[in-house]
Every structure is written in C-alpha cells, then in structure tokens.
Short mmCIF file of C-alpha atoms and ligand atoms in Angstrom, two decimals:
data_model
loop_
_atom_site.label_atom_id
_atom_site.label_comp_id
_atom_site.label_asym_id
_atom_site.label_seq_id
_atom_site.Cartn_x
_atom_site.Cartn_y
_atom_site.Cartn_z
CA MET L 1 57.22 16.93 7.13
CA LYS L 2 53.93 18.60 7.73
CA GLU L 3 51.04 16.32 7.74
CA SER L 4 49.35 18.57 5.04
CA GLN L 5 52.50 17.94 2.94
CA GLN L 6 51.19 14.37 2.18
CA LEU L 7 48.39 15.65 0.28
CA ILE L 8 50.65 17.82 -1.96
CA LEU L 9 53.04 14.81 -2.40
CA SER L 10 49.77 12.84 -3.40
CA ASN L 11 48.79 15.18 -5.63
CA MET L 12 52.09 15.18 -7.22
CA ALA L 13 51.85 11.28 -7.86
CA TRP L 14 48.16 11.40 -8.98
CA ALA L 15 48.93 14.21 -11.68
CA ALA L 16 52.11 12.13 -12.75
CA GLU L 17 50.01 9.01 -12.99
CA GLN L 18 46.97 10.80 -15.08
CA HIS L 19 49.76 12.04 -17.63
CA HIS L 20 51.42 8.62 -17.79
CA PHE L 21 48.27 6.73 -18.45
CA ASP L 22 46.18 9.51 -20.48
CA PRO L 23 48.71 12.17 -21.95
CA ASP L 24 45.75 14.26 -23.15
CA PHE L 25 44.01 14.18 -19.74
CA PHE L 26 44.95 17.76 -18.82
CA THR L 27 44.67 19.14 -22.46
CA ARG L 28 41.17 18.09 -22.32
CA GLN L 29 40.39 19.35 -19.05
CA ILE L 30 41.83 23.04 -20.01
CA ARG L 31 38.87 23.17 -22.53
CA GLY L 32 36.30 23.32 -20.13
CA GLN L 33 33.57 21.50 -18.07
CA ARG L 34 30.38 19.47 -19.35
CA PRO L 35 29.34 17.60 -16.38
CA GLU L 36 26.14 15.37 -16.57
CA PHE L 37 25.25 15.72 -12.86
CA LEU L 38 24.77 17.99 -10.08
CA TRP L 39 25.22 16.32 -6.99
CA ILE L 40 24.17 17.83 -3.58
CA GLY L 41 25.75 15.92 -0.50
CA CYS L 42 26.45 16.03 2.84
CA SER L 43 30.03 17.47 3.90
CA ASP L 44 30.88 14.18 5.81
CA SER L 45 34.28 13.10 4.66
CA ARG L 46 33.38 9.27 4.41
CA VAL L 47 30.88 10.40 1.53
CA ALA L 48 32.86 11.20 -1.33
CA PRO L 49 30.61 11.62 -4.16
CA ASP L 50 33.65 11.28 -7.04
CA GLN L 51 35.05 8.39 -5.44
CA ILE L 52 31.79 6.25 -4.41
CA THR L 53 30.43 6.50 -8.02
CA GLN L 54 33.92 6.28 -9.89
CA SER L 55 33.46 9.65 -11.45
CA PRO L 56 36.34 11.23 -13.29
CA PRO L 57 37.09 14.78 -12.69
CA GLY L 58 34.74 16.65 -14.89
CA GLY L 59 32.00 14.35 -14.27
CA LEU L 60 30.05 15.74 -11.16
CA TYR L 61 29.22 19.39 -10.30
CA ILE L 62 29.15 19.31 -6.64
CA HIS L 63 27.61 21.13 -3.64
CA ARG L 64 28.06 20.07 -0.05
CA ASN L 65 26.90 21.19 3.16
CA ILE L 66 25.95 19.67 6.52
CA GLY L 67 22.94 17.36 6.50
CA ASN L 68 22.57 18.05 2.54
CA LEU L 69 19.89 20.61 3.20
CA VAL L 70 18.26 22.97 0.74
CA TYR L 71 17.25 26.56 1.75
CA GLY L 72 16.13 28.76 -0.81
CA SER L 73 17.69 31.44 1.07
CA ASP L 74 21.07 30.02 0.41
CA LEU L 75 23.03 32.12 -2.10
CA ASN L 76 25.71 29.70 -2.32
CA LEU L 77 23.56 26.61 -3.30
CA MET L 78 21.05 28.77 -5.42
CA ALA L 79 24.00 29.75 -7.50
CA VAL L 80 25.06 26.32 -7.97
CA VAL L 81 21.69 24.93 -9.24
CA GLN L 82 20.96 27.92 -11.69
CA TYR L 83 24.64 27.61 -12.87
CA ALA L 84 24.20 23.95 -13.42
CA ILE L 85 20.81 23.76 -14.89
CA ASP L 86 21.03 26.84 -17.03
CA VAL L 87 24.80 26.95 -18.13
CA LEU L 88 26.10 23.50 -17.84
CA GLU L 89 22.67 22.25 -18.74
CA VAL L 90 22.79 19.18 -16.47
CA ASN L 91 19.49 16.96 -17.06
CA ASP L 92 19.80 15.09 -13.48
CA VAL L 93 20.19 16.46 -10.09
CA ILE L 94 21.23 14.02 -7.21
CA LEU L 95 20.28 14.95 -3.72
CA CYS L 96 22.03 12.12 -1.19
CA GLY L 97 21.85 11.98 2.26
CA HIS L 98 23.68 9.06 4.27
CA TYR L 99 22.99 6.78 7.00
CA GLY L 100 24.54 7.58 10.13
CA CYS L 101 24.72 11.31 9.65
CA SER L 102 25.98 13.25 12.46
CA GLY L 103 23.81 16.15 11.14
CA ILE L 104 20.78 14.30 11.76
CA VAL L 105 22.12 13.06 15.02
CA ALA L 106 22.66 16.68 16.23
CA ALA L 107 18.86 17.64 14.77
CA LEU L 108 17.43 14.58 17.06
CA ASP L 109 19.32 15.49 20.24
CA ASP L 110 19.22 19.27 19.35
CA SER L 111 22.95 18.98 20.58
CA ALA L 112 24.35 21.45 18.17
CA LYS L 113 25.73 24.63 19.16
CA GLY L 114 26.25 27.96 17.21
CA PRO L 115 25.92 28.27 13.27
CA THR L 116 25.75 24.58 13.34
CA HIS L 117 22.45 24.84 15.48
CA ASP L 118 20.99 27.42 13.29
CA TRP L 119 21.80 25.59 10.22
CA LEU L 120 19.93 22.64 11.34
CA SER L 121 16.50 24.33 11.64
CA ASN L 122 15.27 23.15 8.46
CA LEU L 123 16.31 19.40 9.86
CA ARG L 124 14.65 20.31 13.06
CA THR L 125 11.35 20.80 11.03
CA VAL L 126 11.66 17.76 9.22
CA TYR L 127 11.92 16.02 12.60
CA ASP L 128 8.88 17.58 13.99
CA ASP L 129 7.02 16.61 11.03
CA HIS L 130 7.41 12.98 11.50
CA ARG L 131 8.25 12.99 15.09
CA ALA L 132 5.47 10.45 16.25
CA GLU L 133 6.79 7.77 14.04
CA ILE L 134 10.35 8.58 14.25
CA ASP L 135 9.94 8.47 18.23
CA ALA L 136 8.25 5.27 18.25
CA LEU L 137 10.88 3.18 16.61
CA PRO L 138 12.95 0.58 19.03
CA ASP L 139 16.43 2.37 18.88
CA ARG L 140 18.39 5.03 18.44
CA GLU L 141 20.03 4.03 15.01
CA SER L 142 16.90 3.18 13.70
CA LYS L 143 15.56 6.55 14.34
CA VAL L 144 18.68 8.22 13.01
CA ASN L 145 18.30 6.27 9.73
CA ARG L 146 14.64 7.20 9.29
CA LEU L 147 15.10 10.57 9.90
CA VAL L 148 17.88 10.40 6.98
CA GLU L 149 15.20 9.04 4.67
CA TYR L 150 12.42 11.76 5.60
CA ASN L 151 15.40 14.48 5.33
CA VAL L 152 16.37 13.44 1.72
CA ARG L 153 12.72 13.56 0.72
CA ALA L 154 12.00 17.04 2.30
CA GLN L 155 14.83 18.47 0.82
CA LEU L 156 14.15 17.08 -2.85
CA ILE L 157 10.74 18.88 -2.46
CA HIS L 158 12.24 22.10 -1.24
CA LEU L 159 14.83 21.79 -4.17
CA ALA L 160 12.12 21.06 -6.81
CA ALA L 161 10.59 24.36 -5.46
CA THR L 162 13.33 26.72 -5.89
CA PRO L 163 13.40 29.13 -8.89
CA PRO L 164 16.16 27.48 -10.94
CA VAL L 165 14.49 24.02 -10.71
CA ALA L 166 10.67 25.33 -10.92
CA GLY L 167 11.64 27.61 -13.92
CA ALA L 168 13.18 24.76 -15.79
CA PHE L 169 10.26 22.53 -14.83
CA ALA L 170 7.89 25.08 -16.36
CA ALA L 171 9.92 25.74 -19.70
CA GLY L 172 9.90 22.25 -20.30
CA ARG L 173 13.41 21.33 -19.57
CA ARG L 174 14.17 17.45 -19.41
CA LEU L 175 15.16 17.46 -15.69
CA THR L 176 15.06 14.94 -12.73
CA LEU L 177 15.59 15.38 -9.24
CA HIS L 178 16.85 12.28 -7.74
CA GLY L 179 16.83 11.27 -4.09
CA TRP L 180 19.33 8.68 -3.06
CA VAL L 181 20.59 7.63 0.37
CA TYR L 182 24.28 6.32 0.78
CA ASP L 183 24.90 3.23 3.36
CA LEU L 184 28.40 3.88 5.01
CA ARG L 185 27.99 -0.12 6.01
CA ASP L 186 28.13 -1.61 2.49
CA GLY L 187 29.07 1.56 0.28
CA LEU L 188 25.99 1.38 -1.77
CA LEU L 189 23.53 4.14 -3.07
CA LYS L 190 20.04 3.27 -2.38
CA PRO L 191 17.41 5.31 -4.62
CA LEU L 192 14.47 6.87 -2.55
CA MET L 193 12.45 8.66 -5.15
CA ASP L 194 12.43 10.78 -7.95
CA ILE L 195 10.80 14.18 -8.82
CA ASN L 196 10.30 15.62 -12.49
CA ALA L 197 8.00 18.43 -14.25
CA ALA L 198 5.13 15.91 -14.06
CA SER L 199 5.40 15.26 -10.01
CA ASP L 200 2.84 16.62 -8.08
CA LEU L 201 4.65 17.76 -4.90
CA ARG L 202 1.60 17.78 -2.78
CA ALA L 203 0.48 14.61 -3.48
CA LEU L 204 4.09 12.65 -3.18
CA ALA L 205 3.28 9.01 -1.41
CA LYS L 206 4.60 8.58 2.05
CA LEU L 207 7.98 7.27 2.05
CA GLU L 208 9.18 3.77 2.20
CA SER L 209 12.18 2.81 4.09
CA VAL L 210 15.00 1.57 1.74
CA LEU L 211 17.25 0.65 4.74
CA LEU L 212 17.64 -3.03 4.96
ZN1 ZN Y 322 26.02 13.74 7.00
#
C-alpha cells in the first residue's frame, strides 16, 4: 500500500464516524460556510489551526504561508482577507506565529535559498528593525523566539494597513485583528496584541514577551 493511501483510508474512517455521530453533518456542510474567524498562520505541519483550537469543519477560514507573513502584494492573501471580511463577514482575524519557527531561524541565519529566501525578505526587515535587542539575547532559542514575537507584531501592523482591513476599519465595521503565538512546548496559544479601528498604528507600545 502506498503511504498516501493511508490518508484515503483515514478519510473514509473520519467520514463514516461523522455520519454515525451526526447524520445531518454533511447536509449542513453542503448549505455553505459561515466561519467566525479568519486564521493566518505558518505552514508548519505542527501548528494545525483546526486541531489546536478544536474548531469543527466550517469554523475557521484559513490562509497559511512560511512564517505567517503579510505582503500587500500577495494576491493570494489579499483575496483571502477581502473575501473573509466582505463576503464571509468575519469580525475577528487571527494572525498566529509559533515559537521554534524554521522560517524565523532561516531569516536569522540568512540560510534560505531560492524562492524561500525571496519570500522571507519581510522577515529579515523585522530582524533588522530589532537586531540590537535580539542579538544581545544570551542564547539562540531566545533570539529565535523573540523574533517570532516581533514578527507577529510587524505582520499584524502590515495586515491592518492592507486595503481590505483599512477599508473595513474606515467603514466602521466591527473588526479586530489578534496577534497570537503558539507554543510548541505546551500546545498553548499566547495572545500578544490586538488591533482594531481605534488603534493608532504609529503609537503601538513596545512588545512585551509572552514566552515564559
Ligand atoms: Zn513556522
């Protein structure tokens, strides 16, 4: 049996279980989606948004990329954000980084190659902005994890300035952006900061670490 076949078998078991315990489940799924949250996170296989938040199918609208980065020029992300806000009418957007992120490690070391290197340019800028503090930290793990936090902060600010979000704020929509960090060591989400229409992006306070 091909190893990928295991996924098909697991899916059959899942579908049968869903139908067994909730016979109307798939009938409801066909009717459409009304997720409450947009989740923007890292592609890392260990940070599975649905599972770590116990969200059922239909609960989270999701975009993932290496390092949970926000580029206003990223048509993929911009379409997801615009659709989530304008059509799905989500009121909460979660941007979630995670400690031990290999994208962050690659930016610190400048070790990525090819398209990955190009993709991480936004992250290298965040590192440059906080290089004095990060380089002064005593060990490598601390440096990586502090950059993880600063990256969430920077990307959340970038997100707030994108046309779909800035437009929603200007229109008086109830919309909050949440910056969180997921801790691989204990499986817990740690809130870092929020941004809403009343936030002054130029006056956001220096970020306190939430890594214990
Ligand atoms: Zn990552």
